[in-house]
Short mmCIF file of C-alpha atoms and ligand atoms in Angstrom, two decimals:
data_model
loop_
_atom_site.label_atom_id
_atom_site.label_comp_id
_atom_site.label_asym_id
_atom_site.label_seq_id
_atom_site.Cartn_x
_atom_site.Cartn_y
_atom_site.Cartn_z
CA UNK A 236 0.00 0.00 0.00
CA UNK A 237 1.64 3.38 -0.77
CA UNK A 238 0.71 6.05 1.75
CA UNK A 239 -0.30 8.54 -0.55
CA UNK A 240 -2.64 6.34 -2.67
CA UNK A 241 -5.89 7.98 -1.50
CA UNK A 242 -5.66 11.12 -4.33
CA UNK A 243 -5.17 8.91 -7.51
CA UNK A 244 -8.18 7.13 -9.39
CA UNK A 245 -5.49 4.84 -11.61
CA UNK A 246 -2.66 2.76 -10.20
CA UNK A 247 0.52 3.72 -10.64
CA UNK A 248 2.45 2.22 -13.62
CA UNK A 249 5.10 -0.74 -12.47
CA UNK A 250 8.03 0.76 -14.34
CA UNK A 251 7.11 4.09 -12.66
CA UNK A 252 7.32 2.38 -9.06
CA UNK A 253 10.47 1.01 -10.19
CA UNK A 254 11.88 4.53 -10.71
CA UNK A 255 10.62 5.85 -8.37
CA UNK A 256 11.32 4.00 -5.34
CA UNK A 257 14.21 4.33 -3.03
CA UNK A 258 14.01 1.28 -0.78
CA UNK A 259 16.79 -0.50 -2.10
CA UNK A 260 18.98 2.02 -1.28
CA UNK A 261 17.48 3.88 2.35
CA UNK A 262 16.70 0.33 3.93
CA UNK A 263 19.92 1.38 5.38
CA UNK A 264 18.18 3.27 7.81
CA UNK A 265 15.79 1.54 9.09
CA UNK A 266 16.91 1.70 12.80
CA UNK A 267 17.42 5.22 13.00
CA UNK A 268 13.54 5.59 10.94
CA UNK A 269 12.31 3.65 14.05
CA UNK A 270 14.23 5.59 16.74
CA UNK A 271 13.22 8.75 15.48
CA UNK A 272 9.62 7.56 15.13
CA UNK A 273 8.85 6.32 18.52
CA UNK A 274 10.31 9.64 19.70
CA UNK A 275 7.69 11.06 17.52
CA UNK A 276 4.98 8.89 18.97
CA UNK A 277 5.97 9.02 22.50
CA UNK A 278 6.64 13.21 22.02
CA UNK A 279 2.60 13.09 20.29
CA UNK A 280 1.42 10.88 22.99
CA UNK A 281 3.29 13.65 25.45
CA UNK A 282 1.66 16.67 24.03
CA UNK A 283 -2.09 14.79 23.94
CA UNK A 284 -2.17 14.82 20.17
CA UNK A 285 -2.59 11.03 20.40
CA UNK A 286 -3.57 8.89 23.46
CA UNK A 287 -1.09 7.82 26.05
CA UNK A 288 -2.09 4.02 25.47
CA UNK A 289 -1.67 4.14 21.51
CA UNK A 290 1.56 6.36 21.94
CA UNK A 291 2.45 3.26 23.78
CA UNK A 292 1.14 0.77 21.39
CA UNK A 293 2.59 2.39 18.55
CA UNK A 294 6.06 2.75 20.85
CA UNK A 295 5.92 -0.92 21.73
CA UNK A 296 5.23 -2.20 18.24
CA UNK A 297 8.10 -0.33 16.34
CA UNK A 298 10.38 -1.74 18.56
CA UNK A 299 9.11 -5.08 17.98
CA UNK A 300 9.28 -4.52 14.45
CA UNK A 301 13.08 -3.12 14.77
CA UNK A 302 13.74 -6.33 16.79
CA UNK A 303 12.54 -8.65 13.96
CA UNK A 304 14.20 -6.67 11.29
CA UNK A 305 17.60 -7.36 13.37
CA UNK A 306 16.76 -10.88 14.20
CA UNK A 307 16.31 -11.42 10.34
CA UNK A 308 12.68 -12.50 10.81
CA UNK A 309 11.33 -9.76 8.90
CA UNK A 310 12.77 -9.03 5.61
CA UNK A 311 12.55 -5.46 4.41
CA UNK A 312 10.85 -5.20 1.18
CA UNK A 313 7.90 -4.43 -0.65
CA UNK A 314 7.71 -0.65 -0.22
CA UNK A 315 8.22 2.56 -1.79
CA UNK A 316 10.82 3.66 0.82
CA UNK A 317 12.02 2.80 4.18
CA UNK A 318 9.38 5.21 5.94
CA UNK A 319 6.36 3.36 4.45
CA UNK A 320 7.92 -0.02 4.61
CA UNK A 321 7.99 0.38 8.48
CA UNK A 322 4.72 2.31 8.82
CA UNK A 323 2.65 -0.21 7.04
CA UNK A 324 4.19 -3.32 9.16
CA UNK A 325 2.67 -1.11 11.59
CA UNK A 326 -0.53 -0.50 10.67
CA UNK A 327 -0.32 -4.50 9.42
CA UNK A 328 0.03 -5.80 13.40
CA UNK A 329 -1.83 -2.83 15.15
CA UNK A 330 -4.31 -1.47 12.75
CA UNK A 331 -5.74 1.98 12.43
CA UNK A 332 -3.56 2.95 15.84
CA UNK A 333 -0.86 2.42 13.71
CA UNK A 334 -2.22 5.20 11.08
CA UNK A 335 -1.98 7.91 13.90
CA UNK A 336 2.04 7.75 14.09
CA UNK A 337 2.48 9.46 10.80
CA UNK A 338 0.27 12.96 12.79
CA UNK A 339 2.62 15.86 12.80
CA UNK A 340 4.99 14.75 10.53
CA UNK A 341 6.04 14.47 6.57
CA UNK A 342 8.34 12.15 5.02
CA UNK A 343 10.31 15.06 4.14
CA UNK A 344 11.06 15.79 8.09
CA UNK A 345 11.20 12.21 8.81
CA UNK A 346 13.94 11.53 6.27
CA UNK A 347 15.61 14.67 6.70
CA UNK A 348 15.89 13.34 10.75
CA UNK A 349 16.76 9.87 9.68
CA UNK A 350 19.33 10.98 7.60
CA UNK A 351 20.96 13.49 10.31
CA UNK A 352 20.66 10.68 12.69
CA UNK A 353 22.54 8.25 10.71
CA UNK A 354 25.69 10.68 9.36
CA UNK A 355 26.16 11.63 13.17
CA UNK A 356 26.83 7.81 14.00
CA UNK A 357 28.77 7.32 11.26
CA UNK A 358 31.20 10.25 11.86
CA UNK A 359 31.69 9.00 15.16
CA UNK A 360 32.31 5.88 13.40
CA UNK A 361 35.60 7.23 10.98
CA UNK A 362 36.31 8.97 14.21
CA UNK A 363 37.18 6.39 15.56
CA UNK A 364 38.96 4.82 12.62
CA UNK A 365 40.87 7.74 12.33
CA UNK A 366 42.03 8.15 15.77
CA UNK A 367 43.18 4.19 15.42
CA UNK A 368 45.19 4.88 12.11
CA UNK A 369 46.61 8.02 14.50
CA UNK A 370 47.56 6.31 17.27
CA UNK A 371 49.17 3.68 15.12
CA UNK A 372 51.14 6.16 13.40
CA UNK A 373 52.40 7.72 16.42
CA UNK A 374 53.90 4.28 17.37
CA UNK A 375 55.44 4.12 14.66
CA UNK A 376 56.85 7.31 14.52
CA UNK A 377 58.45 7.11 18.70
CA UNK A 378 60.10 4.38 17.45
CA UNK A 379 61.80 5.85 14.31
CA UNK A 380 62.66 9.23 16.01
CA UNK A 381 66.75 8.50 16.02
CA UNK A 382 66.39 7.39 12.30
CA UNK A 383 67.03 9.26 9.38
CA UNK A 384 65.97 9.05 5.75
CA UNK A 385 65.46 11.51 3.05
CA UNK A 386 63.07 14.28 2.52
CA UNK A 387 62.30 14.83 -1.38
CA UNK A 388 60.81 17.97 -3.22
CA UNK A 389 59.68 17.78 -6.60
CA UNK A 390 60.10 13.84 -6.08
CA UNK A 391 64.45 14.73 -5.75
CA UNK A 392 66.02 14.35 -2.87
CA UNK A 393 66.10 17.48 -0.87
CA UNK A 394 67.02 17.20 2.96
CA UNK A 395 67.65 14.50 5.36
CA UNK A 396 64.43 14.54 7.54
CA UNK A 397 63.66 12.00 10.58
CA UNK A 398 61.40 9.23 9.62
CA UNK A 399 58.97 9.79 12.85
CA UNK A 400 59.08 13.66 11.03
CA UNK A 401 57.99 11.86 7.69
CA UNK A 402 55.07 9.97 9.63
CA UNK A 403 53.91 12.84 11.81
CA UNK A 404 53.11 14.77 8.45
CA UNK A 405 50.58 12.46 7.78
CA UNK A 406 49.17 12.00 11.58
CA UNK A 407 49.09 15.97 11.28
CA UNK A 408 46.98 15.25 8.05
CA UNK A 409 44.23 12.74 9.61
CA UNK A 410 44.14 15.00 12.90
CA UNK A 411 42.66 17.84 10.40
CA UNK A 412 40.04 15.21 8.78
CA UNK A 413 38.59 14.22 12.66
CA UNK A 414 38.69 18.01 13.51
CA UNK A 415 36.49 19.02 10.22
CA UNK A 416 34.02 15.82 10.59
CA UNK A 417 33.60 17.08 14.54
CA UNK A 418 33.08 20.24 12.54
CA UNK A 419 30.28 18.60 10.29
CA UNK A 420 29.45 16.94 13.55
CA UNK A 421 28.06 20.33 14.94
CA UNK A 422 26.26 21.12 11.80
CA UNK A 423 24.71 17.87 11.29
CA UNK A 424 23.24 17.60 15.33
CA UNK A 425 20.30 20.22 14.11
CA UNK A 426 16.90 18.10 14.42
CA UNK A 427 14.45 19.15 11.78
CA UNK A 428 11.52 16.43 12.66
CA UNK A 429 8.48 18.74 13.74
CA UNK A 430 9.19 21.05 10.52
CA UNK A 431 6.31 18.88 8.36
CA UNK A 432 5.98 19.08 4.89
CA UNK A 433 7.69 22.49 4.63
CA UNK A 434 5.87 25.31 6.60
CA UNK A 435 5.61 23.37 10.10
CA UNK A 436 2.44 21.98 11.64
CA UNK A 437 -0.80 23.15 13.18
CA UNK A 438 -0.53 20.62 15.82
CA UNK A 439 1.09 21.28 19.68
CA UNK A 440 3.71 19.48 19.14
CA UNK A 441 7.02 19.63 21.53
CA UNK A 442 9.74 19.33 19.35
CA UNK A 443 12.02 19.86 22.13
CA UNK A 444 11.16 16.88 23.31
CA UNK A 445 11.78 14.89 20.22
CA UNK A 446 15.44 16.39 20.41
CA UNK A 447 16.48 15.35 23.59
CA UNK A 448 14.79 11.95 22.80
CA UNK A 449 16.69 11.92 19.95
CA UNK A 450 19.83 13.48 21.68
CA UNK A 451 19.85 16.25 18.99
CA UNK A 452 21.57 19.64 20.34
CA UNK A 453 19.87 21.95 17.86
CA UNK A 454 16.42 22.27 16.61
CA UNK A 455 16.12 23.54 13.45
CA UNK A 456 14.88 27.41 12.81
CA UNK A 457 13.23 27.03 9.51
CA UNK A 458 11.31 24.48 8.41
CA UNK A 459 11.96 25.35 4.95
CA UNK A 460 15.24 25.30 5.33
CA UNK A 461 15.21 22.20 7.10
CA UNK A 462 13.41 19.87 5.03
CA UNK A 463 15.62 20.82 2.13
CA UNK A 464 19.15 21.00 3.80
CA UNK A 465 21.27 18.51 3.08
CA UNK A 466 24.41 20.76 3.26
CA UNK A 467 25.36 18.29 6.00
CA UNK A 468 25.82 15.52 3.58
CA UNK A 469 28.01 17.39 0.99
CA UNK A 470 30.16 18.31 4.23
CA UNK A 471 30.62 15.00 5.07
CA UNK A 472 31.70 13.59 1.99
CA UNK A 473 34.08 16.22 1.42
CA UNK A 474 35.36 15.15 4.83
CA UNK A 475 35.31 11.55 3.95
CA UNK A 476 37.23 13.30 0.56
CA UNK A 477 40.05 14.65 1.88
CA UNK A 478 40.80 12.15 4.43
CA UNK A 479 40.88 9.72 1.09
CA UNK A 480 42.88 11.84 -0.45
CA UNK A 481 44.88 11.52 2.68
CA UNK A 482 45.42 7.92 2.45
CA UNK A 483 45.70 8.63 -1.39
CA UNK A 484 49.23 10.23 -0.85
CA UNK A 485 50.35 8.17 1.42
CA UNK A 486 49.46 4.52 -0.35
CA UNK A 487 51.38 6.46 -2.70
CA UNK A 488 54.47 7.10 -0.78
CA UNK A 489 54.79 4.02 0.13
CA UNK A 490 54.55 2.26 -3.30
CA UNK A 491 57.38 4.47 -4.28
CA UNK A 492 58.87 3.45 -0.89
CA UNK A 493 58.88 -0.03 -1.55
CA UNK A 494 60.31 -0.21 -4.94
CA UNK A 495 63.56 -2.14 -5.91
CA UNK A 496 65.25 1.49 -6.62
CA UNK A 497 64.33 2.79 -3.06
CA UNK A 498 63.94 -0.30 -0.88
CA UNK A 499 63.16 1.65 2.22
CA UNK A 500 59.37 -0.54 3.40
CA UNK A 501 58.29 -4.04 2.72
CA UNK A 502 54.56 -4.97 3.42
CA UNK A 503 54.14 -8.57 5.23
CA UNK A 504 53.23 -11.29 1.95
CA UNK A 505 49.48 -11.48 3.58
CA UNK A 506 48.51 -8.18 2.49
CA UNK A 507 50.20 -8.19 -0.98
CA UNK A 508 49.38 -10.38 -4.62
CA UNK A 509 51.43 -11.43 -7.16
CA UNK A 510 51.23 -11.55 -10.74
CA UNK A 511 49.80 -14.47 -12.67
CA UNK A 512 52.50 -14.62 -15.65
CA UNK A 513 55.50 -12.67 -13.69
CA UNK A 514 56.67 -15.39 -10.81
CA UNK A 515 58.74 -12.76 -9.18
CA UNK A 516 56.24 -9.60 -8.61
CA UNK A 517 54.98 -9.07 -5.42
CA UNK A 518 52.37 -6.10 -5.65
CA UNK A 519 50.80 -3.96 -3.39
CA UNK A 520 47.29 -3.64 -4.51
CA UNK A 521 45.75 -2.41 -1.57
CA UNK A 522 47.23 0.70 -1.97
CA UNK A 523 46.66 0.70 -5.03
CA UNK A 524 43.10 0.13 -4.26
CA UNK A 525 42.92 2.67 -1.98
CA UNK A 526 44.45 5.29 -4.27
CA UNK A 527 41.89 4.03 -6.91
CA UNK A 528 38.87 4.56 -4.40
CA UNK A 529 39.59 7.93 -3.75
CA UNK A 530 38.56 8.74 -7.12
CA UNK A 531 35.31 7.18 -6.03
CA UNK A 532 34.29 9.28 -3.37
CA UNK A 533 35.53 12.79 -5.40
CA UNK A 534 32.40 11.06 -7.27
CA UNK A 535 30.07 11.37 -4.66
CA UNK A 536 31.15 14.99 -3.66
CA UNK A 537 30.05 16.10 -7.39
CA UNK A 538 27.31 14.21 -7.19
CA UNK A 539 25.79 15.76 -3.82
CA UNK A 540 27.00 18.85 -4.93
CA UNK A 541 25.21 18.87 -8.46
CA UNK A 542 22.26 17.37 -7.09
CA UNK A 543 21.42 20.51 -4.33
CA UNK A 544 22.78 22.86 -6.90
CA UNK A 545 19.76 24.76 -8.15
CA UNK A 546 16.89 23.31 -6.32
CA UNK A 547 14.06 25.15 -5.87
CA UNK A 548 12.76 25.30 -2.22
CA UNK A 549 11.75 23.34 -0.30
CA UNK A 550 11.75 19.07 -0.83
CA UNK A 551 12.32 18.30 -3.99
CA UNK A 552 12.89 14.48 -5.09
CA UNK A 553 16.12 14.96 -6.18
CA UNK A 554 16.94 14.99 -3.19
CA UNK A 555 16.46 11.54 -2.66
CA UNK A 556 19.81 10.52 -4.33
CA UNK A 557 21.37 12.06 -1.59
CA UNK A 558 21.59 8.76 0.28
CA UNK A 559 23.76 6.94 -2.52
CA UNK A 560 26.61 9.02 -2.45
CA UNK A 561 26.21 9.50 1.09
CA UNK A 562 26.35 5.72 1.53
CA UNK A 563 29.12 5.04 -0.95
CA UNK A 564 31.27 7.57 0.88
CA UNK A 565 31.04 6.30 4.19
CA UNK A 566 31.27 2.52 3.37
CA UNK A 567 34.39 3.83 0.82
CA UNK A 568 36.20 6.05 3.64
CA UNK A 569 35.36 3.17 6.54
CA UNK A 570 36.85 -0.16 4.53
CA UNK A 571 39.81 2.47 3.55
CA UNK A 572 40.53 3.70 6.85
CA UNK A 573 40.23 -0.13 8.38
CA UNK A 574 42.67 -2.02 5.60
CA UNK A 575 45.04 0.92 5.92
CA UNK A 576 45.55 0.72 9.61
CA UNK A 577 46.00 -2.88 9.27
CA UNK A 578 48.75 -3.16 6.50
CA UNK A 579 50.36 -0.59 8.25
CA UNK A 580 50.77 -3.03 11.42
CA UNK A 581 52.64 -5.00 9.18
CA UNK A 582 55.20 -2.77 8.10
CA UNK A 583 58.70 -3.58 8.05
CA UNK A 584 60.73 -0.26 7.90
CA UNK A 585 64.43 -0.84 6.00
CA UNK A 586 66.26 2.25 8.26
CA UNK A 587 69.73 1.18 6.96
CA UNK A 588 68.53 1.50 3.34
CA UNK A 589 67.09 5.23 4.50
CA UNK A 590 70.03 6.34 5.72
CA UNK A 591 72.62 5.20 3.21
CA UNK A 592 69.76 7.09 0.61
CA UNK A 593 69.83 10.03 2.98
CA UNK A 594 73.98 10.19 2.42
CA UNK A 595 73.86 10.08 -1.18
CA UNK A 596 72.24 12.80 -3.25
CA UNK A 597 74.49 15.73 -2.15
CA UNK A 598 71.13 16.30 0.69
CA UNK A 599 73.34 18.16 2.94
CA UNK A 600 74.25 21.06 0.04
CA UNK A 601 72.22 23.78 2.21
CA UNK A 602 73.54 23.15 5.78
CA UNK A 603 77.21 23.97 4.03
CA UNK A 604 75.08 27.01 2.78
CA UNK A 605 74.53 27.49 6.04
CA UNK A 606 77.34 27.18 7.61
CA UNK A 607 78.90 29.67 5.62
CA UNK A 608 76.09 32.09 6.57
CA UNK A 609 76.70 31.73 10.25
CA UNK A 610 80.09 32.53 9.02
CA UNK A 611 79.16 36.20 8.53
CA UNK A 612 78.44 35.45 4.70
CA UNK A 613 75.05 37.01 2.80
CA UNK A 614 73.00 33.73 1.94
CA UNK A 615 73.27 34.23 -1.75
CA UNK A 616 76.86 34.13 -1.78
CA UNK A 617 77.03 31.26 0.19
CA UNK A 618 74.56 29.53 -1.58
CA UNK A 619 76.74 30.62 -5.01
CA UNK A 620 79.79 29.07 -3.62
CA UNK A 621 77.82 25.64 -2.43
CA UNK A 622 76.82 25.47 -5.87
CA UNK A 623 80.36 25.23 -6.91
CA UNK A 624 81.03 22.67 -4.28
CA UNK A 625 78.44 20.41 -5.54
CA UNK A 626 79.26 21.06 -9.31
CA UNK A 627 83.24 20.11 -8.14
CA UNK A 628 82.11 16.93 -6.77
CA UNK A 629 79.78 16.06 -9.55
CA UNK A 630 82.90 16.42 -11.66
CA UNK A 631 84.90 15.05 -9.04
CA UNK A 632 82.17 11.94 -8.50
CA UNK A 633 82.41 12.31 -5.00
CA UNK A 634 80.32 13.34 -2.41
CA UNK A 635 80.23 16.27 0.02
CA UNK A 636 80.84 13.98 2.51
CA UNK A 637 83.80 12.40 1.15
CA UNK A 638 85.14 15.94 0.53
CA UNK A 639 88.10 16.86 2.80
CA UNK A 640 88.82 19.99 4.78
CA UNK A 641 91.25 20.93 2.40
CA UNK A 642 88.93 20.97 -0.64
CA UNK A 643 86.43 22.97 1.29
CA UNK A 644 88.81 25.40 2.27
CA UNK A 645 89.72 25.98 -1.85
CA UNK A 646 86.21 27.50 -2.15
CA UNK A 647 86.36 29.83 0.93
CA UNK A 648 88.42 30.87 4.02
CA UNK A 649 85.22 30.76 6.29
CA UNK A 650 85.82 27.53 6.26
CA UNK A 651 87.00 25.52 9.24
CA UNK A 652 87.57 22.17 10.21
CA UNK A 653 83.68 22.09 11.62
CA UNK A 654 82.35 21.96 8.21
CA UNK A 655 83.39 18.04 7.78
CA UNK A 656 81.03 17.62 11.00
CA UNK A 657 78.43 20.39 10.26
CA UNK A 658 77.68 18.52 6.28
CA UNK A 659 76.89 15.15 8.15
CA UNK A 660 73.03 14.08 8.04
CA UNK A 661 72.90 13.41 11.38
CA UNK A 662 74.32 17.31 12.18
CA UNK A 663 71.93 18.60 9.74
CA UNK A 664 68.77 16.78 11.02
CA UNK A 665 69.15 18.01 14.30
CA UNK A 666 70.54 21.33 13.95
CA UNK A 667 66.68 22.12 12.79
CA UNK A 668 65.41 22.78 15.76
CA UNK A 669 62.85 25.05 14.78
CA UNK A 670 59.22 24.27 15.55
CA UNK A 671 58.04 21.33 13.30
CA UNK A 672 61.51 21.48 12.29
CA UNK A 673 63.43 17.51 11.93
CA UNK A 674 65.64 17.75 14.78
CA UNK A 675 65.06 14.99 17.28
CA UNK A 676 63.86 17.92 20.00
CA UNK A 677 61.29 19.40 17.54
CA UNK A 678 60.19 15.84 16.32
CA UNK A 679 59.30 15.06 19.85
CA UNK A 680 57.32 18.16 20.52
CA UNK A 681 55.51 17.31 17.32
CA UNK A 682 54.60 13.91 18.86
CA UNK A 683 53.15 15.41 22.21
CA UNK A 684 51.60 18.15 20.49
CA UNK A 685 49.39 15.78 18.19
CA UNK A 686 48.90 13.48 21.20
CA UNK A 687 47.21 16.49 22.95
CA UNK A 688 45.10 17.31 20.50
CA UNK A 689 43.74 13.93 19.71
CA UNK A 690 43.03 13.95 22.93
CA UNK A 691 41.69 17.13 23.26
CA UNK A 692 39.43 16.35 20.45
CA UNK A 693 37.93 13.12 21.93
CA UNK A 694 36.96 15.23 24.89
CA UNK A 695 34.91 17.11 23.39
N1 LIG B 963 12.44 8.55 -0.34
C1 LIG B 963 12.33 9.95 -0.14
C2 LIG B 963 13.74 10.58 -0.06
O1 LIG B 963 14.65 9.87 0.13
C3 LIG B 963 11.60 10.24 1.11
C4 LIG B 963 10.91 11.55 1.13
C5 LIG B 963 9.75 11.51 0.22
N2 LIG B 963 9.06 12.73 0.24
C6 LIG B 963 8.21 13.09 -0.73
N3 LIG B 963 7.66 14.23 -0.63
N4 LIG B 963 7.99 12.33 -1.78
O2 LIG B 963 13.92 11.76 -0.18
#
């Protein structure tokens, strides 16, 4: 039985139910459609819209009906949506007391509550996946903070860095995604059941009631507004976009990572696949999966974006493929997050290989820049002359570190015997003390600072 039958003289055509239904996509919700709706009866029963002893009837029976749905003994099916799927099981076991439920209320609050309801468990949800990929980065990263590898710019090597340095930058990374979803967070807690059709309701109803039942902090302010927004969405999938884009980068960084030519990671043989005509290839297709995915949710953002661009107030039923890319983001971001965090726990981090690749490449050429500055020398100059020095051992096919005091000393009279020490990687890590610089120091700061405010964050 559709629920808005009573109008129309014809059925409607099958193909045209087929279209037009959404079932097979929001069954998703179901329990949070049931929670919000006994709030709704319980809130009418309340405010004497509806008797105490149907309120309680109609209570009683939805959570029966949520109980079978979860024990598997009642299939979802057969229904336009997920709102008329549950209210007819309802009218099916209690009769017309079950007809009352749907007082006070449209679809298009109930699904605009549903909806809110279900994106504020599931950020709570990445949350948590996202504090777990943290927390597994910054073990990872106290016990690398005495190693060295290099740093690269424009994919060259650039400056020795300390590898907890290299895996802070991407805790620093995921700290940002859980502060902007507890951002969304606040945006998405705004209840808009009691806002009707579009323009409200005639009825007493206590919508503050309904919130706290619902633990909502807001109540929405326009019911216009609120049956239409789904701003919250598109700011959770960009969320859910970035942080992708997060683990993008750094599936990425570790392909290059654990090349032949750089050698620096291995991932355990359970979470990699080889090649069925090349015996010797051992592939890491979970990142690449994972780098591939991200591409899926950038989908969803332009999809929830296109489809609120332009609508018309208030409901429309475009807005009913909201819940797709909604859906596909989360279960995207969530099986991410979870395979990430996992691989990562099996690792293996080649330091030796780091640091022989951290001596080679010349990636001390601006600390003997430096040096000479501290010298008394302007920085261009200096950084003229180190531009010989490297040129001379290009030609020379040495190293700076292979250089000796003497050869220093041909480009410049600042030089003193210091220089062999002050060109060393381990000199030039830690002499970069600066905040969020590499030095040991800084790198350990960095460590405490994220630890407070991943804490800080699951305070609030
Ligand atoms: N399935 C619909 C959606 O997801 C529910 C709201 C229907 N409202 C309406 N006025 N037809 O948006």
């Amino acid at each position: 039985m559709k629920l808005w039958q009573g109008r129309f003289n014809q059925n409607s055509a099958k193909n045209a139910d087929i279209f037009n239904e959404s079932l097979s996509v929001d069954k998703q919700l179901y329990m949070h459609d049931i929670i919000a709706s006994v709030a709704h009866a319980k809130m009418l029963g309340t405010c004497d819209i509806i008797s105490m002893e149907d309120s309680n009837l109609i209570c009683d029976t939805l959570m029966e009906i949520l109980k079978d749905i979860q024990d598997n003994k009642l299939k979802i099916k057969d229904a336009e949506d997920i709102h008329s799927f549950v209210e007819n099981e309802l009218i099916n076991r209690i009769g017309s007391v079950g007809k009352m439920l749907h007082t006070a209320r449209s679809r298009n609050d109930q699904v605009a509550t549903d909806l809110r309801l279900y994106t504020k468990d599931s950020i709570l949800n990445v949350c948590t996946n996202i504090r777990n990929l943290i927390a597994r980065l910054l073990e990872i990263s106290e016990s690398t903070i005495t190693n060295i590898m290099p740093g690269y710019t424009h994919l060259r090597k650039a400056q020795p860095i300390t590898v907890a340095q290299y895996f802070n930058a991407y805790s620093e990374m995921f700290l940002r995604d859980l502060e902007r979803f507890a951002d969304t967070l606040k945006r998405t807690d705004v209840m808009p059941l009691g806002s009707g059709a579009l323009a409200g309701t005639s009825f007493p109803i206590d919508r503050r009631m309904t919130a706290e039942l619902l633990s909502f902090g807001e109540i929405s302010q326009n019911a216009l507004d609120a049956v239409s927004d789904r701003d919250f969405v598109a700011e959770y999938i960009f969320a859910a976009a970035l942080t992708m884009s997060h683990l993008s980068r750094f599936c990425e960084d570790l392909m290059l990572f654990s090349t032949e030519e750089f050698g620096f990671i291995d991932i355990a043989d359970s979470y990699t696949t080889g090649s069925s005509i090349m015996p010797q290839k051992k592939n890491l297709d979970i990142f690449e999966l994972i780098r591939g995915k991200c591409g899926r949710v950038y989908g969803d953002l332009t999809t929830i974006l296109t489809v609120i661009k332009g609508l018309p107030l208030a409901y429309n039923k475009d807005l009913q493929e909201d819940k797709e890319a909604l859906f596909d983001a989360e279960d995207t971001v969530l099986s991410c997050l979870t395979i990430f965090n996992e691989v990562l726990s099996h690792l293996l981090l080649d330091t030796k290989k780091m640091r022989t690749a951290a001596n080679g490449g010349n990636a001390t050429a601006t600390d003997v820049a430096n040096y000479l500055v501290e010298k008394g020398m302007p920085f261009r100059d200096a950084y003229e002359i180190t531009g010989r020095i490297v040129q001379y051992c290009i030609e020379e096919d040495k190293s700076l570190l292979s250089m000796s005091f003497d050869e220093f000393a041909s480009f410049s009279d600042l030089f003193e015997e210091d220089i062999l020490s002050a060109v060393k990687v381990n000199t030039s890590v830690n002499e970069r003390r600066s905040i969020g610089g590499s030095s040991r120091a800084a790198v350990r700061d960095n460590i405490r600072s994220i630890t407070r405010r991943l804490n800080k964050l699951f305070k609030g």
